[in-house]
Short mmCIF file of C-alpha atoms and ligand atoms in Angstrom, two decimals:
data_model
loop_
_atom_site.label_atom_id
_atom_site.label_comp_id
_atom_site.label_asym_id
_atom_site.label_seq_id
_atom_site.Cartn_x
_atom_site.Cartn_y
_atom_site.Cartn_z
CA MET A 1122 98.76 -27.92 124.17
CA SER A 1123 101.17 -27.77 119.99
CA ASP A 1124 102.53 -31.41 121.73
CA SER A 1125 98.96 -32.16 123.11
CA ARG A 1126 98.20 -31.47 119.38
CA SER A 1127 100.28 -34.02 118.10
CA VAL A 1128 99.14 -36.28 120.23
CA LEU A 1129 95.81 -36.26 118.72
CA ALA A 1130 97.49 -36.40 115.34
CA ALA A 1131 98.62 -39.51 116.14
CA ALA A 1132 96.02 -41.11 117.82
CA LEU A 1133 93.49 -40.35 114.98
CA GLU A 1134 96.03 -41.77 112.39
CA PHE A 1135 96.25 -44.69 114.63
CA HIS A 1136 92.11 -45.17 114.95
CA GLY A 1137 91.37 -45.09 111.47
CA HIS A 1138 89.23 -42.30 111.33
CA ARG A 1139 88.82 -38.97 112.59
CA CYS A 1140 85.58 -38.93 115.05
CA TRP A 1141 84.37 -36.74 118.29
CA ALA A 1142 84.02 -40.19 120.13
CA SER A 1143 88.54 -41.07 120.07
CA VAL A 1144 89.05 -37.33 120.46
CA THR A 1145 86.89 -37.22 123.82
CA GLY A 1146 88.85 -40.40 124.50
CA VAL A 1147 91.96 -38.20 123.94
CA ARG A 1148 91.11 -35.17 125.86
CA ALA A 1149 89.80 -37.76 128.85
CA GLY A 1150 93.40 -39.49 129.11
CA LEU A 1151 95.31 -36.93 129.15
CA ALA A 1152 93.21 -35.34 131.89
CA ALA A 1153 93.88 -38.03 133.93
CA LEU A 1154 97.27 -38.01 133.60
CA ARG A 1155 97.53 -34.41 133.98
CA THR A 1156 95.51 -34.59 137.18
CA LEU A 1157 97.57 -36.99 138.59
CA GLY A 1158 101.04 -35.39 137.52
CA VAL A 1159 102.13 -38.79 135.64
CA HIS A 1160 103.19 -39.25 131.78
CA ARG A 1161 101.86 -41.27 129.26
CA ALA A 1162 102.65 -45.81 130.25
CA GLY A 1163 105.44 -47.07 128.47
CA GLY A 1164 105.22 -49.53 130.89
CA SER A 1165 102.86 -51.00 132.73
CA GLN A 1166 102.91 -47.99 135.68
CA LEU A 1167 99.64 -46.83 135.02
CA HIS A 1168 96.06 -49.08 134.76
CA ALA A 1169 93.26 -47.84 133.05
CA ILE A 1170 89.19 -49.39 133.19
CA ILE A 1171 87.20 -48.02 130.52
CA GLU A 1172 83.28 -47.82 130.99
CA THR A 1173 82.68 -48.20 127.11
CA GLY A 1174 80.24 -51.94 126.18
CA GLU A 1175 79.94 -53.40 123.10
CA GLU A 1176 78.14 -52.70 120.07
CA HIS A 1177 77.09 -49.17 120.66
CA GLY A 1178 77.50 -45.29 119.31
CA ALA A 1179 80.51 -43.62 120.60
CA MET A 1180 83.08 -46.87 121.96
CA CYS A 1181 86.11 -45.14 119.22
CA PHE A 1182 86.28 -43.29 123.09
CA GLY A 1183 88.58 -46.70 124.17
CA ASP A 1184 91.01 -45.85 121.36
CA GLY A 1185 91.47 -42.37 122.08
CA VAL A 1186 92.13 -43.07 126.28
CA GLN A 1187 94.45 -46.23 124.89
CA TYR A 1188 96.70 -43.72 122.67
CA SER A 1189 96.48 -41.01 125.31
CA THR A 1190 97.87 -42.72 128.81
CA GLY A 1191 99.21 -45.49 126.89
CA CYS A 1192 97.24 -48.13 128.76
CA THR A 1193 96.49 -50.79 126.01
CA PHE A 1194 95.02 -54.34 125.47
CA GLY A 1195 98.14 -54.78 123.86
CA LYS A 1196 99.80 -54.14 127.05
CA ASN A 1197 97.33 -55.56 129.77
CA ASN A 1198 97.20 -52.22 131.42
CA ILE A 1199 93.24 -51.60 130.75
CA ASN A 1200 90.06 -53.57 131.31
CA LYS A 1201 86.57 -52.98 129.99
CA ASN A 1202 84.36 -51.91 132.74
CA PRO A 1203 81.11 -52.14 130.60
CA LEU A 1204 78.53 -50.02 131.59
CA GLY A 1205 78.09 -48.05 128.29
CA LYS A 1206 79.34 -45.47 129.26
CA LEU A 1207 82.29 -42.82 127.46
CA ALA A 1208 84.60 -42.67 131.27
CA VAL A 1209 87.48 -43.76 132.31
CA THR A 1210 89.34 -44.43 136.00
CA VAL A 1211 92.91 -44.13 135.53
CA VAL A 1212 95.18 -46.06 138.55
CA ASP A 1213 98.50 -44.81 139.20
CA LYS A 1214 100.10 -48.19 140.31
CA ALA A 1215 103.14 -46.67 142.38
CA SER A 1216 100.85 -44.22 144.42
CA ASP A 1217 97.49 -46.13 144.37
CA LEU A 1218 95.92 -43.21 143.35
CA ALA A 1219 93.08 -42.69 140.60
CA VAL A 1220 90.89 -40.46 138.74
CA ARG A 1221 87.04 -40.93 136.50
CA VAL A 1222 86.75 -38.45 134.13
CA SER A 1223 83.62 -39.10 132.58
CA TYR A 1224 81.76 -37.30 129.15
CA LYS A 1225 79.90 -34.74 130.14
CA PRO A 1226 77.21 -34.02 127.22
CA THR A 1227 76.92 -30.40 126.90
CA LEU A 1228 77.99 -30.21 123.03
CA GLN A 1229 75.39 -33.56 122.31
CA LYS A 1230 72.48 -31.58 120.29
CA GLN A 1231 75.34 -30.14 118.14
CA ILE A 1232 77.00 -33.45 117.48
CA ALA A 1233 74.01 -34.80 116.62
CA ALA A 1234 72.85 -32.39 114.25
CA SER A 1235 76.41 -32.45 112.39
CA ALA A 1236 76.76 -33.29 108.73
CA PHE A 1237 79.34 -36.49 110.47
CA MET A 1238 76.50 -37.71 112.59
CA GLN A 1239 73.89 -37.34 110.63
CA GLN A 1240 75.75 -39.62 107.42
CA ARG A 1241 76.82 -42.25 110.53
CA ALA A 1242 73.04 -41.97 110.99
CA ALA A 1243 72.22 -43.38 107.16
CA GLY A 1244 74.76 -45.83 107.99
CA VAL A 1245 77.65 -44.30 106.41
CA SER A 1246 80.84 -45.67 107.72
CA PRO A 1247 83.30 -43.36 109.00
CA ASP A 1248 85.96 -43.29 106.82
CA LYS A 1249 84.10 -42.84 104.23
CA ILE A 1250 82.33 -39.35 105.57
CA PRO A 1251 83.96 -36.35 103.97
CA GLU A 1252 87.18 -35.29 105.99
CA ALA A 1253 85.49 -31.90 105.78
CA ASP A 1254 82.73 -33.35 108.14
CA GLN A 1255 84.94 -35.37 110.17
CA LEU A 1256 87.43 -32.42 110.60
CA GLU A 1257 84.43 -29.91 112.11
CA LEU A 1258 83.48 -32.44 115.19
CA VAL A 1259 87.18 -33.03 116.06
CA ASP A 1260 87.96 -29.59 116.34
CA LEU A 1261 84.37 -28.99 118.02
CA MET A 1262 85.60 -31.03 120.73
CA TRP A 1263 89.03 -30.65 120.80
CA ASN A 1264 88.69 -26.62 121.36
CA ALA A 1265 85.95 -27.16 123.81
CA PRO A 1266 86.76 -25.88 127.27
CA GLU A 1267 87.86 -28.78 129.00
CA ASP A 1268 84.91 -28.04 132.10
CA ASP A 1269 82.27 -28.15 129.08
CA ILE A 1270 83.04 -31.95 127.82
CA LEU A 1271 84.31 -33.53 130.20
CA SER A 1272 83.97 -33.56 134.86
CA VAL A 1273 87.37 -35.10 136.67
CA GLY A 1274 86.58 -36.71 139.99
CA GLU A 1275 88.58 -36.38 142.94
CA VAL A 1276 92.25 -37.72 143.42
CA PHE A 1277 90.83 -41.38 145.09
CA SER A 1278 92.68 -44.37 146.52
CA GLN A 1279 92.46 -47.37 145.02
CA PRO A 1280 94.44 -49.95 146.54
CA ARG A 1281 94.94 -52.88 144.33
CA ASN A 1282 97.19 -56.16 144.50
CA TRP A 1283 98.61 -56.06 140.90
CA LEU A 1284 99.35 -59.47 139.70
CA PRO A 1285 102.99 -59.61 138.39
CA GLU A 1286 104.01 -60.79 134.91
CA VAL A 1287 104.74 -64.48 134.26
CA MET A 1288 107.25 -64.38 131.93
CA GLY A 1289 108.15 -67.89 130.35
CA PHE A 1290 106.27 -69.15 127.04
CA THR A 1291 106.75 -73.48 126.59
CA PRO A 1292 106.33 -74.90 123.25
CA CYS A 1293 102.81 -77.13 123.09
CA GLN A 1294 104.71 -81.00 122.56
CA GLN A 1295 101.38 -81.42 120.04
CA CYS A 1296 101.10 -78.53 117.60
CA GLY A 1297 104.53 -76.99 118.26
CA GLU A 1298 103.14 -73.35 118.88
CA LEU A 1299 104.47 -71.00 121.87
CA VAL A 1300 101.82 -70.83 124.93
CA ALA A 1301 102.99 -68.69 127.58
CA GLN A 1302 103.25 -70.59 131.07
CA ALA A 1303 99.95 -70.15 132.83
CA TYR A 1304 97.89 -71.45 129.93
CA VAL A 1305 100.26 -74.86 129.23
CA ARG A 1306 97.92 -78.19 130.49
CA LEU A 1307 99.02 -81.27 131.14
CA VAL A 1308 97.82 -84.08 129.35
CA GLY A 1309 99.48 -87.83 131.21
CA GLU A 1310 102.84 -86.21 130.95
CA ARG A 1311 102.75 -84.30 127.80
CA ARG A 1312 102.59 -80.17 128.41
CA MET A 1313 99.77 -79.24 125.73
CA CYS A 1314 98.31 -75.49 124.90
CA ILE A 1315 94.60 -75.09 125.57
CA PRO A 1316 93.06 -76.68 122.69
CA CYS A 1317 95.59 -79.79 121.80
CA SER A 1318 94.34 -80.71 125.52
CA GLY A 1319 90.92 -80.70 125.05
CA TYR A 1320 89.99 -78.67 128.33
CA ASP A 1321 87.99 -75.57 127.63
CA ARG A 1322 90.14 -73.59 129.59
ZN1 ZN B 295 85.69 -43.59 115.90
ZN1 ZN B 296 98.72 -76.99 120.67
#
């Protein structure tokens, strides 16, 4: 547990403030790894699909998932299925096995009544909320029994043809910037980046 507490501390540092939704994301990610019997991805061995959407509360869930699972937008081993839900499916590419973990709103009344959420409702940015108020909800979510806050689904099979990474880059012959191979466009004989080529995609 002390090990995962250090994951929590690092995740919150990465996230930029301390909030219940990012903690929930960390716990959801750790629960998925444990259920699949896998470790945090250092490469692209896992893939996560998060269900948070755009411009709504608690999107911070996604940062907790990214940090705890190692499925990150930089590695492109995460994508969004934007349903406006606090849920994630993690797939182990080696076995094609997957599990979906979703947030159970048992503590929602307590969260809504907290000093943290009242300040959020009044428009205070989360990083400007006093640390003690931030930590109140962090501790609430971190210390809650897993079964109270998460629903961990059955492991299921999710076979998929994963696309290989294409490694090469080519300099655009117009602006000189490097462009990943699949994004190079041909204009006459010249190889260009999309903006220089004039193509939409
Ligand atoms: Zn947050
Ligand atoms: Zn260019």
